[in-house]
CSV table of C-alpha atoms and ligand atoms in Angstrom, one decimal:
chain,number,residue,atom,x,y,z
A,1,UNK,CA,107.8,17.4,63.3
A,2,UNK,CA,108.4,21.1,63.5
A,3,UNK,CA,106.1,23.8,64.1
A,4,UNK,CA,106.2,25.9,60.9
A,5,UNK,CA,104.5,28.4,59.3
A,6,UNK,CA,103.3,26.0,56.6
A,7,UNK,CA,101.1,24.7,59.6
A,8,UNK,CA,99.0,27.6,60.7
A,9,UNK,CA,95.7,27.3,59.2
A,10,UNK,CA,93.0,24.7,59.0
A,11,UNK,CA,91.5,21.8,57.5
A,12,UNK,CA,87.6,20.1,57.2
A,13,UNK,CA,88.2,16.5,56.4
A,14,UNK,CA,88.9,16.7,52.4
A,15,UNK,CA,89.7,13.3,50.5
A,16,UNK,CA,92.5,14.4,48.2
A,17,UNK,CA,94.4,12.7,45.6
A,18,UNK,CA,98.1,13.0,45.2
A,19,UNK,CA,99.7,11.7,41.5
A,20,UNK,CA,103.0,11.4,41.8
A,21,UNK,CA,105.2,9.8,45.2
A,22,UNK,CA,108.2,11.6,44.6
A,23,UNK,CA,109.5,14.6,47.3
A,24,UNK,CA,106.8,16.8,46.2
A,25,UNK,CA,104.1,14.6,47.0
A,26,UNK,CA,105.3,13.2,50.0
A,27,UNK,CA,106.2,16.6,51.0
A,28,UNK,CA,102.4,17.7,50.2
A,29,UNK,CA,101.0,15.0,52.1
A,30,UNK,CA,103.2,15.9,55.1
A,31,UNK,CA,102.1,19.4,55.4
A,32,UNK,CA,98.8,18.9,54.8
A,33,UNK,CA,98.6,16.5,57.4
A,34,UNK,CA,100.5,19.0,59.7
A,35,UNK,CA,98.5,21.5,59.0
A,36,UNK,CA,95.0,19.4,59.6
A,37,UNK,CA,97.2,17.9,63.2
A,38,UNK,CA,96.4,22.1,64.2
A,39,UNK,CA,92.7,21.7,63.9
A,40,UNK,CA,92.8,19.4,67.0
A,41,UNK,CA,90.0,17.3,65.7
A,42,UNK,CA,89.6,13.9,63.8
A,43,UNK,CA,86.3,14.6,62.0
A,44,UNK,CA,88.8,17.3,60.1
A,45,UNK,CA,91.4,14.9,59.4
A,46,UNK,CA,92.2,14.6,55.4
A,47,UNK,CA,92.4,11.4,53.7
A,48,UNK,CA,95.0,11.7,51.6
A,49,UNK,CA,96.1,9.1,48.6
A,50,UNK,CA,99.2,9.2,46.8
A,51,UNK,CA,99.0,7.3,43.3
A,52,UNK,CA,103.0,6.3,42.3
A,53,UNK,CA,103.1,5.0,39.0
A,54,UNK,CA,106.7,3.1,40.0
A,55,UNK,CA,107.5,1.3,43.7
A,56,UNK,CA,109.2,4.0,44.6
A,57,UNK,CA,110.0,7.6,45.5
A,58,UNK,CA,110.5,9.6,42.4
A,59,UNK,CA,113.9,11.0,41.3
A,60,UNK,CA,115.2,10.7,44.9
A,61,UNK,CA,117.0,7.2,43.3
A,62,UNK,CA,119.8,4.9,44.4
A,63,UNK,CA,120.6,1.8,42.7
A,64,UNK,CA,123.2,-0.6,44.4
A,65,UNK,CA,124.0,-4.3,43.4
A,66,UNK,CA,126.1,-6.6,46.3
A,67,UNK,CA,129.6,-8.4,45.4
A,68,UNK,CA,128.5,-11.9,45.1
A,69,UNK,CA,132.4,-12.8,46.6
A,70,UNK,CA,132.4,-10.2,49.5
A,71,UNK,CA,128.1,-9.6,50.2
A,72,UNK,CA,129.4,-5.6,50.1
A,73,UNK,CA,127.5,-3.6,48.0
A,74,UNK,CA,127.8,-0.7,45.5
A,75,UNK,CA,125.7,2.4,45.4
A,76,UNK,CA,125.1,5.3,42.6
A,77,UNK,CA,122.3,8.1,43.9
A,78,UNK,CA,121.6,8.5,40.2
A,79,UNK,CA,119.1,11.0,40.8
A,80,UNK,CA,119.2,14.0,42.9
A,81,UNK,CA,122.9,14.2,44.7
A,82,UNK,CA,122.6,16.5,47.1
A,83,UNK,CA,119.8,19.8,48.2
A,84,UNK,CA,120.2,22.9,49.3
A,85,UNK,CA,118.3,24.9,52.5
A,86,UNK,CA,118.3,28.5,51.8
A,87,UNK,CA,115.4,29.0,53.4
A,88,UNK,CA,115.0,29.7,57.2
A,89,UNK,CA,111.8,27.1,57.1
A,90,UNK,CA,113.0,24.5,55.1
A,91,UNK,CA,116.4,24.6,57.2
A,92,UNK,CA,113.5,24.4,60.0
A,93,UNK,CA,111.5,21.8,58.7
A,94,UNK,CA,114.7,19.3,57.8
A,95,UNK,CA,116.1,20.0,61.6
A,96,UNK,CA,114.6,17.2,63.1
A,97,UNK,CA,116.2,14.4,60.6
A,98,UNK,CA,119.8,16.8,60.7
A,99,UNK,CA,119.4,16.1,64.5
A,100,UNK,CA,118.5,11.9,63.8
A,101,UNK,CA,121.6,12.3,61.4
A,102,UNK,CA,119.5,10.6,58.8
A,103,UNK,CA,120.1,14.0,56.6
A,104,UNK,CA,123.7,15.0,56.9
A,105,UNK,CA,125.6,18.0,55.3
A,106,UNK,CA,128.7,16.9,53.0
A,107,UNK,CA,131.6,19.3,53.1
A,108,UNK,CA,132.8,18.3,49.6
A,109,UNK,CA,136.0,19.0,48.5
A,110,UNK,CA,135.2,20.2,44.7
A,111,UNK,CA,137.7,20.4,41.4
A,112,UNK,CA,137.3,21.4,38.2
A,113,UNK,CA,138.5,18.8,35.7
A,114,UNK,CA,139.4,19.2,32.4
A,115,UNK,CA,140.4,15.4,30.2
A,116,UNK,CA,143.2,15.7,28.3
A,117,UNK,CA,143.0,15.7,24.2
A,118,UNK,CA,144.8,12.6,24.3
A,119,UNK,CA,144.2,9.2,26.1
A,120,UNK,CA,147.6,8.7,27.9
A,121,UNK,CA,147.4,11.8,29.6
A,122,UNK,CA,146.4,12.7,32.9
A,123,UNK,CA,143.4,15.4,33.1
A,124,UNK,CA,144.6,19.0,34.5
A,125,UNK,CA,142.8,19.4,38.0
A,126,UNK,CA,142.1,22.9,39.8
A,127,UNK,CA,140.7,23.1,43.3
A,128,UNK,CA,137.4,24.9,43.1
A,129,UNK,CA,136.3,25.3,46.8
A,130,UNK,CA,135.1,23.4,49.4
A,131,UNK,CA,131.1,23.3,50.3
A,132,UNK,CA,130.6,24.4,53.8
A,133,UNK,CA,127.8,23.9,56.5
A,134,UNK,CA,127.1,27.9,55.8
A,135,UNK,CA,126.1,26.7,52.5
A,136,UNK,CA,125.3,23.0,53.3
A,137,UNK,CA,124.5,20.9,50.6
A,138,UNK,CA,122.2,17.3,52.1
A,139,UNK,CA,122.4,14.2,51.4
A,140,UNK,CA,120.2,12.0,53.0
A,141,UNK,CA,121.7,8.2,54.9
A,142,UNK,CA,122.3,5.9,54.2
A,143,UNK,CA,121.0,6.0,51.2
A,144,UNK,CA,119.6,9.1,48.6
A,145,UNK,CA,115.5,7.3,48.8
A,146,UNK,CA,116.1,7.2,52.8
A,147,UNK,CA,114.6,10.6,53.2
A,148,UNK,CA,111.9,9.7,51.5
A,149,UNK,CA,110.9,6.4,52.7
A,150,UNK,CA,110.8,8.0,56.2
A,151,UNK,CA,108.5,10.8,55.3
A,152,UNK,CA,106.0,8.0,53.5
A,153,UNK,CA,106.7,6.1,56.8
A,154,UNK,CA,105.6,9.0,59.2
A,155,UNK,CA,102.3,9.4,57.2
A,156,UNK,CA,99.4,8.7,59.5
A,157,UNK,CA,96.5,9.8,56.7
A,158,UNK,CA,97.7,8.8,53.9
A,159,UNK,CA,97.5,5.7,52.0
A,160,UNK,CA,100.1,5.3,49.1
A,161,UNK,CA,99.6,3.5,46.5
A,162,UNK,CA,102.4,2.4,44.3
A,163,UNK,CA,102.9,0.6,40.6
A,164,UNK,CA,99.6,3.0,40.4
A,165,UNK,CA,99.2,4.6,36.9
A,166,UNK,CA,96.8,7.6,37.4
A,167,UNK,CA,95.2,8.0,33.3
A,168,UNK,CA,95.0,11.4,31.8
A,169,UNK,CA,91.6,13.5,33.3
A,170,UNK,CA,90.3,13.8,30.2
A,171,UNK,CA,90.4,10.3,28.7
A,172,UNK,CA,87.5,10.0,31.1
A,173,UNK,CA,85.8,12.9,31.1
A,174,UNK,CA,85.2,12.2,27.5
A,175,UNK,CA,84.0,8.2,27.9
A,176,UNK,CA,82.0,9.7,30.9
A,177,UNK,CA,80.0,12.6,28.8
A,178,UNK,CA,79.0,9.7,26.1
A,179,UNK,CA,77.7,7.7,29.3
A,180,UNK,CA,76.1,10.3,31.1
A,181,UNK,CA,73.2,11.1,28.3
A,182,UNK,CA,72.1,7.6,29.3
A,183,UNK,CA,73.5,7.1,33.7
A,184,UNK,CA,73.9,10.9,34.6
A,185,UNK,CA,77.1,10.1,35.5
A,186,UNK,CA,80.4,12.4,34.8
A,187,UNK,CA,83.8,12.1,36.1
A,188,UNK,CA,83.5,15.7,37.7
A,189,UNK,CA,80.4,16.3,39.5
A,190,UNK,CA,80.2,19.9,39.0
A,191,UNK,CA,78.2,20.8,42.2
A,192,UNK,CA,80.1,18.8,44.4
A,193,UNK,CA,83.7,19.6,43.1
A,194,UNK,CA,84.7,15.9,43.5
A,195,UNK,CA,86.7,14.2,40.3
A,196,UNK,CA,86.5,10.3,39.8
A,197,UNK,CA,90.4,9.3,38.9
A,198,UNK,CA,91.3,6.3,36.9
A,199,UNK,CA,94.0,3.9,36.4
A,200,UNK,CA,95.2,2.8,32.8
A,201,UNK,CA,93.0,0.0,32.9
A,202,UNK,CA,89.8,1.8,33.7
A,203,UNK,CA,89.2,0.7,36.8
A,204,UNK,CA,87.8,3.7,39.2
A,205,UNK,CA,90.5,4.7,41.9
A,206,UNK,CA,87.9,6.6,43.9
A,207,UNK,CA,86.3,10.0,44.3
A,208,UNK,CA,88.0,13.1,45.0
A,209,UNK,CA,87.4,16.5,46.3
A,210,UNK,CA,90.9,17.9,45.1
A,211,UNK,CA,93.2,16.2,42.7
A,212,UNK,CA,96.7,17.5,43.1
A,213,UNK,CA,99.4,16.4,40.2
A,214,UNK,CA,103.2,16.3,41.1
A,215,UNK,CA,103.8,14.4,37.7
A,216,UNK,CA,106.9,15.5,35.9
A,217,UNK,CA,106.7,18.3,33.4
A,218,UNK,CA,106.0,16.2,30.3
A,219,UNK,CA,103.8,13.4,32.0
A,220,UNK,CA,102.0,16.7,33.3
A,221,UNK,CA,100.9,17.5,30.2
A,222,UNK,CA,99.7,14.1,29.0
A,223,UNK,CA,97.9,13.9,32.0
A,224,UNK,CA,95.5,17.3,32.3
A,225,UNK,CA,95.3,18.1,28.0
A,226,UNK,CA,92.1,18.0,26.9
A,227,UNK,CA,90.9,18.0,30.6
A,228,UNK,CA,89.3,21.6,30.3
A,229,UNK,CA,92.2,22.1,33.1
A,230,UNK,CA,92.0,26.3,33.5
A,231,UNK,CA,95.7,26.3,33.4
A,232,UNK,CA,96.8,24.1,30.6
A,233,UNK,CA,98.5,26.6,28.4
A,234,UNK,CA,100.8,27.5,31.6
A,235,UNK,CA,101.6,23.9,31.7
A,236,UNK,CA,103.6,23.8,28.8
A,237,UNK,CA,106.3,26.9,29.5
A,238,UNK,CA,108.6,25.3,31.4
A,239,UNK,CA,111.4,23.1,29.6
A,240,UNK,CA,112.3,19.7,30.6
A,241,UNK,CA,115.7,18.5,29.6
A,242,UNK,CA,116.6,14.8,30.0
A,243,UNK,CA,120.0,13.7,31.9
A,244,UNK,CA,122.1,10.4,31.2
A,245,UNK,CA,123.5,9.0,34.2
A,246,UNK,CA,126.8,7.0,34.2
A,247,UNK,CA,127.5,4.3,37.5
A,248,UNK,CA,131.1,2.8,37.5
A,249,UNK,CA,132.1,0.7,40.2
A,250,UNK,CA,135.7,-1.2,41.3
A,251,UNK,CA,136.3,-3.9,42.8
A,252,UNK,CA,139.1,-2.6,45.5
A,253,UNK,CA,140.3,1.2,46.1
A,254,UNK,CA,143.7,-0.1,44.8
A,255,UNK,CA,142.1,-1.1,41.3
A,256,UNK,CA,141.3,2.6,41.1
A,257,UNK,CA,143.1,4.9,38.8
A,258,UNK,CA,145.3,7.6,39.9
A,259,UNK,CA,142.6,10.2,39.4
A,260,UNK,CA,140.4,8.7,42.0
A,261,UNK,CA,142.4,7.3,44.4
A,262,UNK,CA,144.4,10.6,45.9
A,263,UNK,CA,147.6,9.7,43.9
A,264,UNK,CA,147.3,12.9,41.0
A,265,UNK,CA,145.8,15.0,43.0
A,266,UNK,CA,144.1,16.1,46.4
A,267,UNK,CA,141.2,13.8,47.1
A,268,UNK,CA,138.2,15.6,45.9
A,269,UNK,CA,134.6,14.6,45.7
A,270,UNK,CA,132.7,16.5,43.3
A,271,UNK,CA,134.4,17.1,39.9
A,272,UNK,CA,132.9,19.9,37.5
A,273,UNK,CA,133.7,18.4,34.3
A,274,UNK,CA,135.0,21.1,31.2
A,275,UNK,CA,133.8,18.8,28.6
A,276,UNK,CA,130.7,18.4,25.3
A,277,UNK,CA,129.2,14.8,27.2
A,278,UNK,CA,129.9,15.0,30.8
A,279,UNK,CA,128.6,17.8,33.2
A,280,UNK,CA,129.6,16.4,36.9
A,281,UNK,CA,131.6,13.3,38.8
A,282,UNK,CA,130.6,12.4,42.3
A,283,UNK,CA,132.4,10.1,44.4
A,284,UNK,CA,129.7,8.1,46.5
A,285,UNK,CA,131.8,6.1,48.8
A,286,UNK,CA,133.2,9.6,50.2
A,287,UNK,CA,130.0,10.8,51.1
A,288,UNK,CA,129.3,10.6,55.2
A,289,UNK,CA,127.7,7.2,56.5
A,290,UNK,CA,129.1,5.5,53.3
A,291,UNK,CA,132.0,3.9,54.2
A,292,UNK,CA,130.8,0.3,53.9
A,293,UNK,CA,130.6,0.7,50.3
A,294,UNK,CA,132.8,-0.7,47.7
A,295,UNK,CA,134.3,2.0,45.6
A,296,UNK,CA,131.5,3.5,43.5
A,297,UNK,CA,131.4,6.3,41.1
A,298,UNK,CA,128.6,8.4,39.8
A,299,UNK,CA,128.4,10.8,36.4
A,300,UNK,CA,125.9,12.7,35.2
A,301,UNK,CA,126.1,13.7,31.3
A,302,UNK,CA,125.3,17.0,30.6
A,303,UNK,CA,121.7,18.1,30.1
A,304,UNK,CA,121.6,19.5,26.3
A,305,UNK,CA,124.0,16.2,25.2
A,306,UNK,CA,121.1,14.3,27.1
A,307,UNK,CA,118.6,16.0,25.5
A,308,UNK,CA,120.1,15.7,22.1
A,309,UNK,CA,120.5,11.9,22.5
A,310,UNK,CA,117.2,11.1,24.4
A,311,UNK,CA,116.2,8.8,22.0
A,312,UNK,CA,119.2,7.0,21.1
A,313,UNK,CA,119.6,3.6,22.0
A,314,UNK,CA,120.9,2.9,25.1
A,315,UNK,CA,124.1,0.9,24.7
A,316,UNK,CA,124.9,3.1,22.5
A,317,UNK,CA,124.6,5.9,24.8
A,318,UNK,CA,126.4,3.9,27.6
A,319,UNK,CA,129.5,3.0,25.2
A,320,UNK,CA,130.0,7.3,24.7
A,321,UNK,CA,129.9,8.3,28.2
A,322,UNK,CA,132.2,5.7,29.0
A,323,UNK,CA,134.3,6.3,26.3
A,324,UNK,CA,134.3,10.1,28.0
A,325,UNK,CA,134.5,9.3,31.4
A,326,UNK,CA,137.6,7.1,30.3
A,327,UNK,CA,139.3,9.9,29.1
A,328,UNK,CA,138.0,12.0,31.5
A,329,UNK,CA,139.7,9.8,34.5
A,330,UNK,CA,142.2,8.4,33.0
A,331,UNK,CA,141.8,4.8,33.4
A,332,UNK,CA,143.5,1.9,31.8
A,333,UNK,CA,143.0,-1.9,31.6
A,334,UNK,CA,144.1,-3.0,35.5
A,335,UNK,CA,142.2,0.8,36.4
A,336,UNK,CA,138.9,0.0,34.6
A,337,UNK,CA,135.8,-0.2,36.4
A,338,UNK,CA,134.3,-3.5,36.4
A,339,UNK,CA,130.7,-2.1,37.0
A,340,UNK,CA,129.1,-0.1,34.5
A,341,UNK,CA,125.8,0.9,34.5
A,342,UNK,CA,123.7,3.6,32.4
A,343,UNK,CA,120.2,5.4,33.3
A,344,UNK,CA,118.1,7.8,31.2
A,345,UNK,CA,116.1,10.3,32.8
A,346,UNK,CA,113.7,11.9,30.1
A,347,UNK,CA,112.8,14.8,32.4
A,348,UNK,CA,115.4,15.6,34.9
A,349,UNK,CA,116.0,19.3,34.9
A,350,UNK,CA,114.1,22.4,34.6
A,351,UNK,CA,115.7,25.0,32.6
A,352,UNK,CA,115.5,28.3,34.9
A,353,UNK,CA,115.1,31.5,33.2
A,354,UNK,CA,116.9,33.9,36.0
A,355,UNK,CA,114.6,36.6,33.8
A,356,UNK,CA,111.0,35.3,34.1
A,357,UNK,CA,109.3,34.8,36.5
A,358,UNK,CA,109.0,31.7,38.4
A,359,UNK,CA,105.6,30.0,37.4
A,360,UNK,CA,104.3,28.6,40.8
A,361,UNK,CA,101.6,26.2,41.5
A,362,UNK,CA,98.9,26.2,38.3
A,363,UNK,CA,95.5,25.6,40.3
A,364,UNK,CA,91.8,25.5,39.0
A,365,UNK,CA,89.8,26.4,41.4
A,366,UNK,CA,86.6,25.4,39.7
A,367,UNK,CA,87.5,21.5,39.3
A,368,UNK,CA,89.7,21.5,42.6
A,369,UNK,CA,92.8,20.6,40.3
A,370,UNK,CA,96.4,22.1,41.0
A,371,UNK,CA,99.4,21.6,38.9
A,372,UNK,CA,103.1,21.0,40.8
A,373,UNK,CA,105.9,19.9,41.2
A,374,UNK,CA,109.9,21.1,41.1
A,375,UNK,CA,109.5,22.3,37.4
A,376,UNK,CA,106.9,24.8,38.6
A,377,UNK,CA,110.0,26.9,40.1
A,378,UNK,CA,113.6,25.9,39.8
A,379,UNK,CA,113.6,22.4,39.6
A,380,UNK,CA,115.2,21.4,42.7
A,381,UNK,CA,114.5,19.2,46.1
A,382,UNK,CA,114.1,22.7,47.8
A,383,UNK,CA,111.8,24.0,44.9
A,384,UNK,CA,109.3,20.6,45.5
A,385,UNK,CA,109.0,21.9,49.1
A,386,UNK,CA,107.7,25.5,48.5
A,387,UNK,CA,105.5,23.9,46.1
A,388,UNK,CA,104.3,21.9,48.5
A,389,UNK,CA,103.5,24.6,50.5
A,390,UNK,CA,102.1,26.6,48.1
A,391,UNK,CA,99.7,23.7,47.4
A,392,UNK,CA,98.3,23.5,51.2
A,393,UNK,CA,97.8,27.0,51.3
A,394,UNK,CA,95.5,26.9,48.2
A,395,UNK,CA,93.5,23.6,49.4
A,396,UNK,CA,93.3,25.4,53.1
A,397,UNK,CA,92.0,28.9,51.9
A,398,UNK,CA,89.2,26.9,50.3
A,399,UNK,CA,88.1,24.5,53.6
B,1,FAD,C1,120.0,13.7,37.3
B,1,FAD,C2,119.1,14.1,38.2
B,1,FAD,C3,119.7,14.8,39.2
B,1,FAD,C4,119.5,15.8,39.9
B,1,FAD,N1,119.9,17.0,40.9
B,1,FAD,C5,119.2,17.4,41.8
B,1,FAD,C6,120.8,17.8,42.9
B,1,FAD,O1,121.6,18.0,43.0
B,1,FAD,N2,119.5,18.4,43.8
B,1,FAD,C7,118.2,18.8,44.1
B,1,FAD,O2,117.6,19.4,44.7
B,1,FAD,N3,117.5,18.2,43.2
B,1,FAD,C8,117.9,17.8,42.1
B,1,FAD,N4,116.9,16.7,41.2
B,1,FAD,C9,115.8,17.2,40.9
B,1,FAD,C10,115.3,16.4,42.5
B,1,FAD,O3,115.3,15.0,42.2
B,1,FAD,C11,113.9,16.7,42.2
B,1,FAD,O4,113.8,18.1,42.5
B,1,FAD,C12,112.9,16.0,43.2
B,1,FAD,O5,113.4,14.4,43.0
B,1,FAD,C13,111.4,16.3,43.6
B,1,FAD,O6,110.7,16.0,42.4
B,1,FAD,P1,109.0,15.8,42.2
B,1,FAD,O7,108.8,14.8,43.5
B,1,FAD,O8,108.3,17.0,41.9
B,1,FAD,O9,109.3,14.8,40.8
B,1,FAD,P2,109.2,13.4,40.8
B,1,FAD,O10,110.4,12.8,42.0
B,1,FAD,O11,109.7,12.9,39.5
B,1,FAD,O12,108.1,12.8,41.3
B,1,FAD,C14,106.8,12.5,40.4
B,1,FAD,C15,106.6,11.4,40.8
B,1,FAD,O13,105.4,11.1,39.6
B,1,FAD,C16,105.2,10.0,39.1
B,1,FAD,N5,104.1,9.8,38.4
B,1,FAD,C17,104.4,10.4,37.0
B,1,FAD,N6,103.3,10.3,35.9
B,1,FAD,C18,102.2,9.7,37.1
B,1,FAD,C19,100.8,8.7,36.7
B,1,FAD,N7,100.5,9.0,36.0
B,1,FAD,N8,100.3,8.1,37.8
B,1,FAD,C20,101.2,8.0,38.7
B,1,FAD,N9,101.8,8.4,39.4
B,1,FAD,C21,103.1,9.4,37.8
B,1,FAD,C22,106.0,9.6,38.4
B,1,FAD,O14,106.4,7.8,38.7
B,1,FAD,C23,107.4,10.3,40.3
B,1,FAD,O15,107.7,8.9,41.1
B,1,FAD,C24,118.2,16.1,40.3
B,1,FAD,C25,116.9,15.0,39.2
B,1,FAD,C26,117.7,14.4,38.2
B,1,FAD,C27,116.5,13.4,37.3
């Protein structure tokens, strides 16, 4: 791990719970461990527990499917496609994984695509730009999840508990207050500043000096509501929008429509769409270190369209997206995809208002609770790193 600015202060052995094992949670644990390593004393080593309700690492998501005949895979990064590293400190942080090749720049050819108004004409394709190594977009290889898994595996003083949903903090504050009269128990202990967390079945997950919530905005609102969190009013400020993702696969490159096989236009990797429904198309099998894949294409719908349709039946959404994709990519019966799948992200993107100040992490110093996540900044992976830095600074200031 590189030596960077956020590793420069000292910790003294707190018990820390992190709710959420997405990149914000993993980066927070990584930077906390990094900070404690600098003390050189094992008595100061924080005991970190990450509670993650699913079985994998957050919105960095990869889906794959195997062809039973060839054994080859289709693969779709159906959450984040890539990330940027605009600051020197984040560039320095990712450098070790760039050296090993786990992270790689994606120098994609980007086009702008406007579908034809009838179904039989080719779309209008205009070359837009090539992403370069100076303003690089990075991907994780061989899968988008690989970096998250690597970060998790490198953690030495952190336990990750998957398939465990932390219950809203208020639920047990209230029930414990009732019991308190009889037993003097309480969920938040004012004197020691410790908090007891519970899972959704009511089982105790332990007592912690710090609770750091990294759930997406909507879930953070539920987790913290009525808990007495000092910054509750601010959690509702950022708005998050949904995103539907369409995943398409073809059995062979020969079966791709002309729009994808390089015959109609120069080979491209990413398309920005002029469409009321679709936002971007990403060609997965042309990314670095994805040569072995069967032709796989991921399409993100527009956030505003997705938000309007967020509670619709997923099959009907899939049909509408397939229709829009067919129009954009102009496939016929012979060149139609053999694999189709659709995923709904209820909390996908933070609406960023350039005129308003960034929220930053929300801290309740009395309770030692922090609410963090990519949505506290610009809603991307680089924001996750910055929010992790802010969290580590806040925790260390009290040590
Ligand atoms: C469709 C899509 C496209 C995107 N594209 C890009 C992109 O191109 N570039 C980019 O930089 N970023 C992109 N992003 C954003 C990027 O994925 C996130 O910024 C990044 O993954 C970090 O997220 P996070 O850790 O803050 O949140 P998450 O990854 O959502 O992690 C939070 C975790 O908290 C868990 N959780 C929630 N409630 C509880 C609970 N009660 N108990 C236990 N666990 C809980 C969730 O299961 C989740 O795993 C995209 C996201 C989506 C959905």
